[in-house]
CSV table of C-alpha atoms in Angstrom, one decimal:
chain,number,residue,atom,x,y,z
A,1,GLU,CA,21.9,21.3,9.9
A,2,MET,CA,19.2,19.8,12.1
A,3,SER,CA,19.2,18.8,15.7
A,4,GLY,CA,18.6,15.2,16.6
A,5,PHE,CA,15.0,16.0,17.6
A,6,GLU,CA,14.4,17.9,14.4
A,7,LEU,CA,15.7,14.9,12.3
A,8,LEU,CA,13.6,12.5,14.4
A,9,ALA,CA,10.4,14.6,13.8
A,10,GLU,CA,11.1,14.7,10.0
A,11,LEU,CA,11.7,11.0,9.8
A,12,LYS,CA,8.5,10.1,11.7
A,13,LYS,CA,6.2,12.3,9.6
A,14,SER,CA,7.5,11.0,6.3
A,15,ASP,CA,5.7,8.0,4.7
A,16,ARG,CA,9.0,6.9,3.2
A,17,PHE,CA,10.9,6.8,6.5
A,18,SER,CA,8.5,6.6,9.4
A,19,HIS,CA,8.8,2.8,9.6
A,20,ILE,CA,12.6,3.0,10.3
A,21,PRO,CA,13.3,2.2,14.0
A,22,VAL,CA,15.1,5.1,15.8
A,23,ILE,CA,17.1,4.7,19.0
A,24,ILE,CA,18.3,7.8,20.7
A,25,ASN,CA,21.7,7.7,22.5
A,26,THR,CA,22.9,10.9,24.1
A,27,GLN,CA,25.3,12.2,26.7
A,28,SER,CA,22.5,13.6,28.8
A,29,ASP,CA,20.3,11.4,31.0
A,30,GLY,CA,17.7,14.0,31.6
A,31,HIS,CA,14.2,12.6,31.9
A,32,ASN,CA,12.8,15.5,29.8
A,33,LEU,CA,15.0,14.5,26.8
A,34,GLU,CA,13.8,10.9,27.1
A,35,GLU,CA,10.2,11.9,27.3
A,36,ARG,CA,10.6,14.3,24.3
A,37,SER,CA,12.3,11.5,22.3
A,38,LEU,CA,9.6,9.0,22.9
A,39,GLN,CA,6.9,11.6,22.2
A,40,LEU,CA,8.5,12.3,18.8
A,41,GLY,CA,8.4,8.6,17.9
A,42,ALA,CA,11.7,7.2,19.0
A,43,ASP,CA,11.6,3.4,19.6
A,44,ASP,CA,14.1,3.5,22.5
A,45,PHE,CA,16.3,5.9,24.5
A,46,PHE,CA,19.4,5.4,26.6
A,47,PRO,CA,22.1,7.8,27.8
A,48,LYS,CA,25.9,7.5,27.5
A,49,PRO,CA,28.0,5.8,28.7
A,50,TYR,CA,26.4,2.5,27.9
A,51,VAL,CA,27.2,-1.2,28.2
A,52,GLU,CA,27.7,-2.8,24.8
A,53,GLU,CA,25.9,-6.1,25.5
A,54,ILE,CA,22.8,-4.2,26.9
A,55,VAL,CA,22.8,-2.0,23.8
A,56,LYS,CA,22.8,-5.1,21.5
A,57,ARG,CA,19.9,-6.6,23.4
A,58,ARG,CA,17.9,-3.4,23.2
A,59,ILE,CA,18.6,-3.0,19.5
A,60,ASP,CA,17.5,-6.6,19.0
A,61,ASN,CA,14.2,-6.0,20.8
A,62,VAL,CA,13.5,-2.9,18.7
A,63,LEU,CA,14.2,-4.8,15.4
A,64,LYS,CA,11.9,-7.6,16.5
A,65,LYS,CA,9.1,-5.2,17.2
A,66,SER,CA,9.7,-3.5,13.9
A,67,ALA,CA,9.5,-6.8,12.1
A,68,TYR,CA,6.3,-7.6,13.9
A,69,ASP,CA,4.8,-4.2,13.0
A,70,LYS,CA,5.8,-4.7,9.3
A,71,GLN,CA,3.9,-8.0,9.2
A,72,ARG,CA,0.7,-6.2,10.4
A,73,LEU,CA,0.9,-3.3,7.9
A,74,ASP,CA,0.3,-2.9,4.2
A,75,SER,CA,3.6,-2.2,2.6
A,76,LEU,CA,2.4,0.6,0.3
A,77,THR,CA,0.0,2.6,2.4
A,78,GLY,CA,1.2,2.0,5.9
A,79,ILE,CA,-2.3,1.2,7.2
A,80,TYR,CA,-3.3,-2.3,8.5
A,81,ASN,CA,-3.3,-5.1,6.0
A,82,PHE,CA,-6.5,-7.3,5.6
A,83,ASP,CA,-5.5,-10.0,8.1
A,84,THR,CA,-4.8,-7.4,10.8
A,85,PHE,CA,-8.0,-5.6,10.1
A,86,CYS,CA,-9.9,-8.9,10.6
A,87,SER,CA,-8.1,-9.6,13.8
A,88,LEU,CA,-8.6,-6.1,15.3
A,89,THR,CA,-12.3,-6.0,14.2
A,90,LYS,CA,-13.0,-9.3,15.9
A,91,GLN,CA,-11.4,-8.0,19.1
A,92,MET,CA,-13.3,-4.8,18.9
A,93,MET,CA,-16.6,-6.6,18.6
A,94,GLU,CA,-15.8,-9.0,21.3
A,95,MET,CA,-15.1,-6.1,23.7
A,96,ASP,CA,-18.3,-4.3,22.8
A,97,MET,CA,-21.3,-6.6,22.7
A,98,VAL,CA,-23.8,-3.7,22.9
A,99,SER,CA,-23.1,-1.5,19.9
A,100,ASP,CA,-24.3,-2.2,16.4
A,101,PHE,CA,-21.5,-2.3,13.9
A,102,ALA,CA,-21.2,-1.5,10.2
A,103,ILE,CA,-18.4,-2.5,7.8
A,104,LEU,CA,-17.7,0.0,5.0
A,105,ARG,CA,-15.8,-0.7,1.8
A,106,PHE,CA,-14.3,1.9,-0.5
A,107,ASN,CA,-12.7,1.6,-3.9
A,108,ILE,CA,-11.9,3.8,-6.9
A,109,VAL,CA,-14.0,3.4,-10.1
A,110,ARG,CA,-11.9,2.1,-13.0
A,111,PHE,CA,-8.7,2.4,-11.0
A,112,LYS,CA,-6.8,0.2,-13.4
A,113,LEU,CA,-7.5,2.7,-16.2
A,114,ILE,CA,-6.4,5.6,-14.0
A,115,ASN,CA,-3.2,3.6,-13.2
A,116,GLU,CA,-2.5,3.2,-16.9
A,117,LEU,CA,-3.3,6.8,-17.9
A,118,LEU,CA,-1.5,8.6,-15.0
A,119,GLY,CA,1.2,6.0,-14.3
A,120,ARG,CA,1.9,3.7,-11.4
A,121,LYS,CA,3.6,6.4,-9.3
A,122,THR,CA,0.5,8.6,-9.4
A,123,GLY,CA,-1.7,5.6,-8.8
A,124,ASP,CA,0.3,4.7,-5.7
A,125,GLU,CA,0.0,8.3,-4.5
A,126,ILE,CA,-3.7,8.2,-4.9
A,127,LEU,CA,-3.9,4.9,-2.8
A,128,ILE,CA,-1.7,6.4,-0.1
A,129,LEU,CA,-3.9,9.5,0.1
A,130,LEU,CA,-7.1,7.5,0.3
A,131,ALA,CA,-5.6,5.3,3.0
A,132,ARG,CA,-4.6,8.4,5.0
A,133,LEU,CA,-8.1,9.8,4.6
A,134,ILE,CA,-9.8,6.6,5.9
A,135,LYS,CA,-7.3,6.4,8.8
A,136,ARG,CA,-7.9,10.0,9.8
A,137,ALA,CA,-11.7,9.7,9.6
A,138,VAL,CA,-11.8,6.5,11.6
A,139,GLY,CA,-9.2,7.5,14.2
A,140,ILE,CA,-9.5,5.4,17.4
A,141,GLU,CA,-13.3,4.8,17.0
A,142,GLY,CA,-13.0,1.8,14.8
A,143,THR,CA,-10.7,-0.4,12.6
A,144,TYR,CA,-9.5,0.0,9.0
A,145,GLY,CA,-7.3,-1.7,6.5
A,146,ARG,CA,-6.5,-2.3,2.8
A,147,LEU,CA,-8.0,-5.3,1.3
A,148,GLU,CA,-6.1,-5.4,-2.0
A,149,ALA,CA,-5.3,-3.0,-4.9
A,150,ASP,CA,-7.7,0.0,-4.6
A,151,ASN,CA,-10.1,-1.7,-2.1
A,152,PHE,CA,-10.2,-0.4,1.5
A,153,VAL,CA,-12.4,-1.3,4.4
A,154,CYS,CA,-13.3,0.0,7.9
A,155,CYS,CA,-15.5,-1.1,10.7
A,156,MET,CA,-17.2,1.3,13.2
A,157,PRO,CA,-20.1,1.5,15.6
A,158,LEU,CA,-23.2,2.4,13.5
A,159,GLY,CA,-23.7,5.6,15.5
A,160,LYS,CA,-20.3,6.9,14.6
A,161,ILE,CA,-20.8,7.0,10.9
A,162,LYS,CA,-24.1,8.8,10.6
A,163,GLU,CA,-24.6,12.2,9.1
A,164,ASN,CA,-22.7,15.1,10.9
A,165,THR,CA,-20.4,12.7,12.7
A,166,LYS,CA,-16.6,13.3,12.6
A,167,PHE,CA,-16.2,10.3,10.4
A,168,ASN,CA,-18.8,11.3,7.9
A,169,ASN,CA,-17.6,14.9,7.7
A,170,ILE,CA,-14.0,14.0,7.2
A,171,MET,CA,-14.7,11.3,4.6
A,172,VAL,CA,-17.2,13.4,2.5
A,173,THR,CA,-14.9,16.4,2.4
A,174,GLY,CA,-11.7,14.4,1.8
A,175,ALA,CA,-13.3,12.2,-0.9
A,176,LYS,CA,-14.6,15.2,-2.8
A,177,GLU,CA,-11.1,16.8,-2.7
A,178,LEU,CA,-9.5,13.6,-4.0
A,179,GLU,CA,-12.1,13.2,-6.7
A,180,ARG,CA,-11.6,16.8,-7.8
A,181,GLN,CA,-7.8,16.7,-7.7
A,182,TYR,CA,-7.4,13.5,-9.7
A,183,SER,CA,-10.7,13.4,-11.7
A,184,LEU,CA,-11.8,10.1,-10.3
A,185,THR,CA,-14.8,8.6,-8.5
A,186,ILE,CA,-14.7,6.9,-5.1
A,187,GLN,CA,-17.5,4.5,-4.4
A,188,SER,CA,-18.5,2.9,-1.2
A,189,GLY,CA,-20.8,0.2,0.2
A,190,ILE,CA,-22.0,-0.6,3.7
A,191,TYR,CA,-22.8,-3.8,5.4
A,192,LEU,CA,-24.7,-3.9,8.7
A,193,VAL,CA,-23.3,-6.6,11.0
A,194,ARG,CA,-26.3,-8.7,12.0
A,195,ASP,CA,-24.6,-12.0,12.7
A,196,ARG,CA,-21.5,-11.7,14.8
A,197,SER,CA,-20.7,-15.5,14.4
A,198,LEU,CA,-19.7,-15.0,10.8
A,199,PRO,CA,-16.0,-14.6,10.2
A,200,ILE,CA,-14.9,-11.0,9.5
A,201,SER,CA,-13.0,-12.2,6.4
A,202,MET,CA,-16.3,-13.0,4.7
């Protein structure tokens, strides 16, 4: 009972389905429909009638891009995996030789015990929520990723993580809510980047 646009919007805001490539094919060739489709997260758009060989090529391109994105992301949380985090962090620092950077690491105290007591499904839910929180707090001002298990990391300019910054306010408020909701403790550590010649992976 949904329109195509409503279905697309629902797919793209769902953690379970947002990774599925979507191609819009419609009778109308109006530019406003194409723009709206792409704004809602469609991977490609083309009007009817269409040439079969061209469609096959475009679908192939979308699937290749989807496979590339899948290699860069953590399969559970949907944020960047550790290799991608290292690569993006290196690029960010190379593009900004002026700012001082800090790397922050987050994990959940005794997460293995929480997993055993609450179950794997709830454990995964907690990891997804923590990943979303870090992603929202960092935004476009830094890089972030999942190291492994319950260990997450982000890198930002030092001035962006101080008290009363967007990052600090979102992380403090969100972490307190997660801790209250699931009776857990999130701990964090900070490393100030002094030597840019060291590999990010260290």
